[in-house]
């Protein structure tokens, strides 16, 4: 079969059999399809942006356009597909069986977003623990097998001896990198235990919420001092959480989330202090869901430093009107040096910012 013929047959199957593929989508994607159907022809639906890529987008069933601020995303659908799904979408949304799968997916997604990567057996253990009394093991297995999202996230890791099934967060891009970092921190033996509320919040779509004692304070500062609306502030905080999971330098991630040019030195010091505390208390994948603060306590390395040091602007920063200079960057990076203890950090020690790198290759690279 030629490529053109294959594409034509595939398109025909999508348009003629929506009752086969629609039930395998997430609840959020069903609601999105419903909104697109009701919006009519030649228009779009605007939604809060999400870090993960939806199945509809992966399969090119929808076209997308993300806003410059990163807080909104516009979805569009072709008229043929809109007309094909229109007769089916409402009846699926009222299905009791499908609603049970939606709850299952939310728990599953929450667990994966909090831990990043788990062996499938451990993932099932966690999932059945949270769903105990509401779903049987057979119902859980059936729900997972009927979920297009969960099938995408399940894979095998093979070596010369055996093959082990794993499941990952849809946000995790570099599985091998996380494996290496987990091994480097193997002194942490047990997974952190999260509450039902924390798991469900971490599994919501399109915008999930990771529990952190500093979230509200950081969001309030962004709205009050930077003029962000609530959605943009939440998107920036979500990006900050994601950036440090992806091993980005924490200070670079903080500066990316904050418009420093409009802040005074005192305000800059305040928000960096809040953001540092936020990063220190974020659940980290390579720490098995524990935060850097919790990990330091588990390993007997003392409390994380909570008080930010004084930030001093360099001459270039003053001349440019609050630009971040290398001098200031180095000084602000110093806020991370004592995360695990008040003692001097050796150049070959793990960097106290929680990146998993050696100090000399991370925050100490300019020292």
PDB file of C-alpha atoms in Angstrom, residues 83-297:
ATOM      1  CA  UNK A  83     -19.095  16.658  12.345  1.00  0.00           C
ATOM      2  CA  UNK A  84     -17.935  13.053  12.841  1.00  0.00           C
ATOM      3  CA  UNK A  85     -17.570  13.265  16.636  1.00  0.00           C
ATOM      4  CA  UNK A  86     -20.626  15.473  17.262  1.00  0.00           C
ATOM      5  CA  UNK A  87     -23.198  12.616  17.534  1.00  0.00           C
ATOM      6  CA  UNK A  88     -21.030  10.634  19.976  1.00  0.00           C
ATOM      7  CA  UNK A  89     -19.352  12.970  22.434  1.00  0.00           C
ATOM      8  CA  UNK A  90     -22.293  13.758  24.757  1.00  0.00           C
ATOM      9  CA  UNK A  91     -23.286  10.138  25.355  1.00  0.00           C
ATOM     10  CA  UNK A  92     -19.740   9.183  26.279  1.00  0.00           C
ATOM     11  CA  UNK A  93     -19.526  11.961  28.869  1.00  0.00           C
ATOM     12  CA  UNK A  94     -22.568  10.587  30.714  1.00  0.00           C
ATOM     13  CA  UNK A  95     -21.251   7.006  30.875  1.00  0.00           C
ATOM     14  CA  UNK A  96     -20.814   5.722  34.451  1.00  0.00           C
ATOM     15  CA  UNK A  97     -18.177   3.208  33.365  1.00  0.00           C
ATOM     16  CA  UNK A  98     -16.128   5.884  31.643  1.00  0.00           C
ATOM     17  CA  UNK A  99     -16.394   8.203  34.652  1.00  0.00           C
ATOM     18  CA  UNK A 100     -14.752   5.478  36.763  1.00  0.00           C
ATOM     19  CA  UNK A 101     -11.889   5.310  34.261  1.00  0.00           C
ATOM     20  CA  UNK A 102     -11.496   9.087  34.423  1.00  0.00           C
ATOM     21  CA  UNK A 103     -10.982   8.891  38.194  1.00  0.00           C
ATOM     22  CA  UNK A 104      -8.489   6.062  37.681  1.00  0.00           C
ATOM     23  CA  UNK A 105      -6.553   8.130  35.122  1.00  0.00           C
ATOM     24  CA  UNK A 106      -6.427  11.127  37.442  1.00  0.00           C
ATOM     25  CA  UNK A 107      -4.935   9.036  40.246  1.00  0.00           C
ATOM     26  CA  UNK A 108      -2.498   7.391  37.818  1.00  0.00           C
ATOM     27  CA  UNK A 109      -1.392  10.703  36.329  1.00  0.00           C
ATOM     28  CA  UNK A 110      -0.989  12.231  39.789  1.00  0.00           C
ATOM     29  CA  UNK A 111       1.227   9.376  40.958  1.00  0.00           C
ATOM     30  CA  UNK A 112       3.397   9.629  37.844  1.00  0.00           C
ATOM     31  CA  UNK A 113       3.729  13.418  38.010  1.00  0.00           C
ATOM     32  CA  UNK A 114       4.888  13.153  41.629  1.00  0.00           C
ATOM     33  CA  UNK A 115       7.407  10.317  41.124  1.00  0.00           C
ATOM     34  CA  UNK A 116       8.368  10.700  37.453  1.00  0.00           C
ATOM     35  CA  UNK A 117       9.229   7.050  36.812  1.00  0.00           C
ATOM     36  CA  UNK A 118       8.163   3.806  38.494  1.00  0.00           C
ATOM     37  CA  UNK A 119       8.412   0.077  37.825  1.00  0.00           C
ATOM     38  CA  UNK A 120       4.967  -1.045  36.719  1.00  0.00           C
ATOM     39  CA  UNK A 121       4.572  -3.309  39.753  1.00  0.00           C
ATOM     40  CA  UNK A 122       5.269  -0.402  42.139  1.00  0.00           C
ATOM     41  CA  UNK A 123       2.945   1.850  40.147  1.00  0.00           C
ATOM     42  CA  UNK A 124       0.119  -0.711  40.472  1.00  0.00           C
ATOM     43  CA  UNK A 125       0.841  -1.067  44.189  1.00  0.00           C
ATOM     44  CA  UNK A 126       0.513   2.690  44.662  1.00  0.00           C
ATOM     45  CA  UNK A 127      -2.580   2.915  42.473  1.00  0.00           C
ATOM     46  CA  UNK A 128      -4.445   0.047  44.143  1.00  0.00           C
ATOM     47  CA  UNK A 129      -3.580   1.525  47.533  1.00  0.00           C
ATOM     48  CA  UNK A 130      -5.257   4.828  46.697  1.00  0.00           C
ATOM     49  CA  UNK A 131      -8.245   3.137  45.019  1.00  0.00           C
ATOM     50  CA  UNK A 132      -8.733   0.450  47.662  1.00  0.00           C
ATOM     51  CA  UNK A 133     -12.438  -0.052  48.303  1.00  0.00           C
ATOM     52  CA  UNK A 134     -13.565   1.830  45.196  1.00  0.00           C
ATOM     53  CA  UNK A 135     -12.152  -0.321  42.376  1.00  0.00           C
ATOM     54  CA  UNK A 136     -11.039  -3.941  42.162  1.00  0.00           C
ATOM     55  CA  UNK A 137      -7.680  -4.976  40.712  1.00  0.00           C
ATOM     56  CA  UNK A 138      -9.444  -6.319  37.623  1.00  0.00           C
ATOM     57  CA  UNK A 139     -11.281  -3.013  37.126  1.00  0.00           C
ATOM     58  CA  UNK A 140      -8.012  -1.114  37.506  1.00  0.00           C
ATOM     59  CA  UNK A 141      -6.273  -3.354  34.959  1.00  0.00           C
ATOM     60  CA  UNK A 142      -9.151  -2.969  32.494  1.00  0.00           C
ATOM     61  CA  UNK A 143      -9.230   0.810  32.941  1.00  0.00           C
ATOM     62  CA  UNK A 144      -5.495   1.115  32.303  1.00  0.00           C
ATOM     63  CA  UNK A 145      -5.673  -1.073  29.192  1.00  0.00           C
ATOM     64  CA  UNK A 146      -8.519   1.066  27.795  1.00  0.00           C
ATOM     65  CA  UNK A 147      -6.592   4.314  28.293  1.00  0.00           C
ATOM     66  CA  UNK A 148      -4.667   5.562  25.269  1.00  0.00           C
ATOM     67  CA  UNK A 149      -2.638   7.847  27.551  1.00  0.00           C
ATOM     68  CA  UNK A 150      -1.549   5.049  29.887  1.00  0.00           C
ATOM     69  CA  UNK A 151      -0.552   2.811  26.985  1.00  0.00           C
ATOM     70  CA  UNK A 152       1.695   5.599  25.696  1.00  0.00           C
ATOM     71  CA  UNK A 153       3.401   5.897  29.087  1.00  0.00           C
ATOM     72  CA  UNK A 154       4.113   2.184  29.586  1.00  0.00           C
ATOM     73  CA  UNK A 155       7.324   0.706  28.197  1.00  0.00           C
ATOM     74  CA  UNK A 156      10.049  -1.888  28.828  1.00  0.00           C
ATOM     75  CA  UNK A 157      13.592  -1.250  29.994  1.00  0.00           C
ATOM     76  CA  UNK A 158      15.873  -4.062  28.850  1.00  0.00           C
ATOM     77  CA  UNK A 159      19.374  -5.142  29.740  1.00  0.00           C
ATOM     78  CA  UNK A 160      21.347  -8.273  28.854  1.00  0.00           C
ATOM     79  CA  UNK A 161      19.604 -10.245  31.584  1.00  0.00           C
ATOM     80  CA  UNK A 162      15.932  -9.288  31.617  1.00  0.00           C
ATOM     81  CA  UNK A 163      13.220  -6.824  30.706  1.00  0.00           C
ATOM     82  CA  UNK A 164      11.283  -4.770  33.262  1.00  0.00           C
ATOM     83  CA  UNK A 165       8.068  -2.901  32.542  1.00  0.00           C
ATOM     84  CA  UNK A 166       8.028   0.751  33.622  1.00  0.00           C
ATOM     85  CA  UNK A 167       5.575   3.615  33.487  1.00  0.00           C
ATOM     86  CA  UNK A 168       6.586   7.270  33.293  1.00  0.00           C
ATOM     87  CA  UNK A 169       5.105  10.706  33.701  1.00  0.00           C
ATOM     88  CA  UNK A 170       4.027  12.269  30.372  1.00  0.00           C
ATOM     89  CA  UNK A 171       6.311  15.146  31.366  1.00  0.00           C
ATOM     90  CA  UNK A 172       9.445  12.999  31.606  1.00  0.00           C
ATOM     91  CA  UNK A 173      11.559  13.296  28.465  1.00  0.00           C
ATOM     92  CA  UNK A 174      14.893  11.697  29.439  1.00  0.00           C
ATOM     93  CA  UNK A 175      14.251   8.359  31.137  1.00  0.00           C
ATOM     94  CA  UNK A 176      17.920   7.304  31.213  1.00  0.00           C
ATOM     95  CA  UNK A 177      18.943  10.593  32.804  1.00  0.00           C
ATOM     96  CA  UNK A 178      16.405  10.169  35.609  1.00  0.00           C
ATOM     97  CA  UNK A 179      17.512   6.548  36.094  1.00  0.00           C
ATOM     98  CA  UNK A 180      21.099   7.728  36.584  1.00  0.00           C
ATOM     99  CA  UNK A 181      20.070  10.403  39.057  1.00  0.00           C
ATOM    100  CA  UNK A 182      17.914   7.956  41.015  1.00  0.00           C
ATOM    101  CA  UNK A 183      20.889   5.605  41.215  1.00  0.00           C
ATOM    102  CA  UNK A 184      23.153   8.443  42.374  1.00  0.00           C
ATOM    103  CA  UNK A 185      20.680   9.089  45.208  1.00  0.00           C
ATOM    104  CA  UNK A 186      20.025   5.436  46.041  1.00  0.00           C
ATOM    105  CA  UNK A 187      20.654   6.184  49.729  1.00  0.00           C
ATOM    106  CA  UNK A 188      17.017   7.305  49.749  1.00  0.00           C
ATOM    107  CA  UNK A 189      15.265   3.954  49.952  1.00  0.00           C
ATOM    108  CA  UNK A 190      11.549   4.652  50.222  1.00  0.00           C
ATOM    109  CA  UNK A 191       9.026   6.618  48.192  1.00  0.00           C
ATOM    110  CA  UNK A 192       7.428   9.594  49.853  1.00  0.00           C
ATOM    111  CA  UNK A 193       3.802   8.953  50.790  1.00  0.00           C
ATOM    112  CA  UNK A 194       1.383  11.545  49.409  1.00  0.00           C
ATOM    113  CA  UNK A 195      -2.179  12.186  50.521  1.00  0.00           C
ATOM    114  CA  UNK A 196      -5.173  11.435  48.308  1.00  0.00           C
ATOM    115  CA  UNK A 197      -5.689  15.175  47.832  1.00  0.00           C
ATOM    116  CA  UNK A 198      -2.069  15.703  46.748  1.00  0.00           C
ATOM    117  CA  UNK A 199      -2.249  12.869  44.214  1.00  0.00           C
ATOM    118  CA  UNK A 200      -5.550  14.043  42.720  1.00  0.00           C
ATOM    119  CA  UNK A 201      -4.270  17.636  42.476  1.00  0.00           C
ATOM    120  CA  UNK A 202      -1.120  16.460  40.691  1.00  0.00           C
ATOM    121  CA  UNK A 203      -3.251  14.515  38.204  1.00  0.00           C
ATOM    122  CA  UNK A 204      -5.650  17.223  37.061  1.00  0.00           C
ATOM    123  CA  UNK A 205      -5.671  18.411  33.454  1.00  0.00           C
ATOM    124  CA  UNK A 206      -4.903  20.796  31.871  1.00  0.00           C
ATOM    125  CA  UNK A 207      -3.280  22.499  34.875  1.00  0.00           C
ATOM    126  CA  UNK A 208      -2.081  20.243  37.677  1.00  0.00           C
ATOM    127  CA  UNK A 209      -1.154  21.450  41.148  1.00  0.00           C
ATOM    128  CA  UNK A 210       1.886  20.233  43.083  1.00  0.00           C
ATOM    129  CA  UNK A 211       1.452  20.780  46.814  1.00  0.00           C
ATOM    130  CA  UNK A 212       4.035  23.224  48.180  1.00  0.00           C
ATOM    131  CA  UNK A 213       3.869  25.460  51.280  1.00  0.00           C
ATOM    132  CA  UNK A 214       5.256  28.417  49.310  1.00  0.00           C
ATOM    133  CA  UNK A 215       2.988  28.274  46.223  1.00  0.00           C
ATOM    134  CA  UNK A 216       0.417  30.792  47.436  1.00  0.00           C
ATOM    135  CA  UNK A 217       3.093  33.221  48.610  1.00  0.00           C
ATOM    136  CA  UNK A 218       4.923  33.034  45.278  1.00  0.00           C
ATOM    137  CA  UNK A 219       1.702  33.376  43.272  1.00  0.00           C
ATOM    138  CA  UNK A 220       0.614  36.338  45.399  1.00  0.00           C
ATOM    139  CA  UNK A 221       3.917  38.120  44.776  1.00  0.00           C
ATOM    140  CA  UNK A 222       3.688  37.568  41.022  1.00  0.00           C
ATOM    141  CA  UNK A 223       0.152  38.939  40.898  1.00  0.00           C
ATOM    142  CA  UNK A 224       0.842  41.861  43.224  1.00  0.00           C
ATOM    143  CA  UNK A 225       4.285  43.002  42.047  1.00  0.00           C
ATOM    144  CA  UNK A 226       4.539  41.704  38.477  1.00  0.00           C
ATOM    145  CA  UNK A 227       0.937  42.265  37.387  1.00  0.00           C
ATOM    146  CA  UNK A 228       0.395  38.628  36.380  1.00  0.00           C
ATOM    147  CA  UNK A 229      -3.171  37.364  36.325  1.00  0.00           C
ATOM    148  CA  UNK A 230      -3.862  34.205  38.313  1.00  0.00           C
ATOM    149  CA  UNK A 231      -3.611  31.865  35.315  1.00  0.00           C
ATOM    150  CA  UNK A 232      -0.271  33.305  34.200  1.00  0.00           C
ATOM    151  CA  UNK A 233       1.137  33.169  37.736  1.00  0.00           C
ATOM    152  CA  UNK A 234       0.086  29.524  38.084  1.00  0.00           C
ATOM    153  CA  UNK A 235       1.586  28.735  34.668  1.00  0.00           C
ATOM    154  CA  UNK A 236       4.902  30.337  35.683  1.00  0.00           C
ATOM    155  CA  UNK A 237       4.990  28.377  38.949  1.00  0.00           C
ATOM    156  CA  UNK A 238       4.152  25.165  37.128  1.00  0.00           C
ATOM    157  CA  UNK A 239       6.972  25.864  34.683  1.00  0.00           C
ATOM    158  CA  UNK A 240       9.370  26.507  37.594  1.00  0.00           C
ATOM    159  CA  UNK A 241       8.487  23.107  39.076  1.00  0.00           C
ATOM    160  CA  UNK A 242       8.959  21.438  35.699  1.00  0.00           C
ATOM    161  CA  UNK A 243      12.245  23.203  34.950  1.00  0.00           C
ATOM    162  CA  UNK A 244      13.928  21.971  38.119  1.00  0.00           C
ATOM    163  CA  UNK A 245      12.618  18.443  37.452  1.00  0.00           C
ATOM    164  CA  UNK A 246      14.297  18.654  34.046  1.00  0.00           C
ATOM    165  CA  UNK A 247      17.627  19.469  35.740  1.00  0.00           C
ATOM    166  CA  UNK A 248      17.674  23.121  34.722  1.00  0.00           C
ATOM    167  CA  UNK A 249      19.812  25.281  36.999  1.00  0.00           C
ATOM    168  CA  UNK A 250      17.355  26.412  39.699  1.00  0.00           C
ATOM    169  CA  UNK A 251      18.451  30.034  39.560  1.00  0.00           C
ATOM    170  CA  UNK A 252      18.086  30.125  35.767  1.00  0.00           C
ATOM    171  CA  UNK A 253      14.597  28.681  36.150  1.00  0.00           C
ATOM    172  CA  UNK A 254      13.683  31.294  38.761  1.00  0.00           C
ATOM    173  CA  UNK A 255      14.932  34.175  36.627  1.00  0.00           C
ATOM    174  CA  UNK A 256      13.017  32.791  33.612  1.00  0.00           C
ATOM    175  CA  UNK A 257       9.775  32.860  35.606  1.00  0.00           C
ATOM    176  CA  UNK A 258      10.214  36.394  36.951  1.00  0.00           C
ATOM    177  CA  UNK A 259      10.370  39.720  35.120  1.00  0.00           C
ATOM    178  CA  UNK A 260      13.270  41.114  37.146  1.00  0.00           C
ATOM    179  CA  UNK A 261      13.459  44.454  35.305  1.00  0.00           C
ATOM    180  CA  UNK A 262      10.368  45.854  37.023  1.00  0.00           C
ATOM    181  CA  UNK A 263      11.536  45.002  40.556  1.00  0.00           C
ATOM    182  CA  UNK A 264      13.568  46.957  43.054  1.00  0.00           C
ATOM    183  CA  UNK A 265      16.548  45.284  44.704  1.00  0.00           C
ATOM    184  CA  UNK A 266      14.527  44.668  47.863  1.00  0.00           C
ATOM    185  CA  UNK A 267      11.668  43.135  45.872  1.00  0.00           C
ATOM    186  CA  UNK A 268      14.080  41.012  43.862  1.00  0.00           C
ATOM    187  CA  UNK A 269      15.677  39.690  47.024  1.00  0.00           C
ATOM    188  CA  UNK A 270      12.227  38.937  48.446  1.00  0.00           C
ATOM    189  CA  UNK A 271      10.931  36.998  45.442  1.00  0.00           C
ATOM    190  CA  UNK A 272      14.170  35.068  44.936  1.00  0.00           C
ATOM    191  CA  UNK A 273      13.990  34.037  48.587  1.00  0.00           C
ATOM    192  CA  UNK A 274      10.405  32.815  48.153  1.00  0.00           C
ATOM    193  CA  UNK A 275      11.291  30.993  44.935  1.00  0.00           C
ATOM    194  CA  UNK A 276      14.341  29.339  46.523  1.00  0.00           C
ATOM    195  CA  UNK A 277      12.167  28.058  49.356  1.00  0.00           C
ATOM    196  CA  UNK A 278       9.629  26.852  46.779  1.00  0.00           C
ATOM    197  CA  UNK A 279      12.324  24.892  44.918  1.00  0.00           C
ATOM    198  CA  UNK A 280      13.700  23.421  48.145  1.00  0.00           C
ATOM    199  CA  UNK A 281      10.235  22.138  49.129  1.00  0.00           C
ATOM    200  CA  UNK A 282       9.183  20.762  45.716  1.00  0.00           C
ATOM    201  CA  UNK A 283       8.785  16.979  45.393  1.00  0.00           C
ATOM    202  CA  UNK A 284      11.676  15.824  43.220  1.00  0.00           C
ATOM    203  CA  UNK A 285      11.645  12.823  40.921  1.00  0.00           C
ATOM    204  CA  UNK A 286      15.250  11.841  41.580  1.00  0.00           C
ATOM    205  CA  UNK A 287      14.556  11.932  45.345  1.00  0.00           C
ATOM    206  CA  UNK A 288      11.590   9.521  45.024  1.00  0.00           C
ATOM    207  CA  UNK A 289       9.055  12.258  45.642  1.00  0.00           C
ATOM    208  CA  UNK A 290      10.873  13.811  48.584  1.00  0.00           C
ATOM    209  CA  UNK A 291      11.874  17.463  48.479  1.00  0.00           C
ATOM    210  CA  UNK A 292      15.482  18.590  48.918  1.00  0.00           C
ATOM    211  CA  UNK A 293      14.566  19.756  52.411  1.00  0.00           C
ATOM    212  CA  UNK A 294      13.089  16.356  53.297  1.00  0.00           C
ATOM    213  CA  UNK A 295      16.001  14.501  51.718  1.00  0.00           C
ATOM    214  CA  UNK A 296      18.512  16.466  53.771  1.00  0.00           C
ATOM    215  CA  UNK A 297      16.663  15.423  56.933  1.00  0.00           C
TER     216      UNK A 297
END
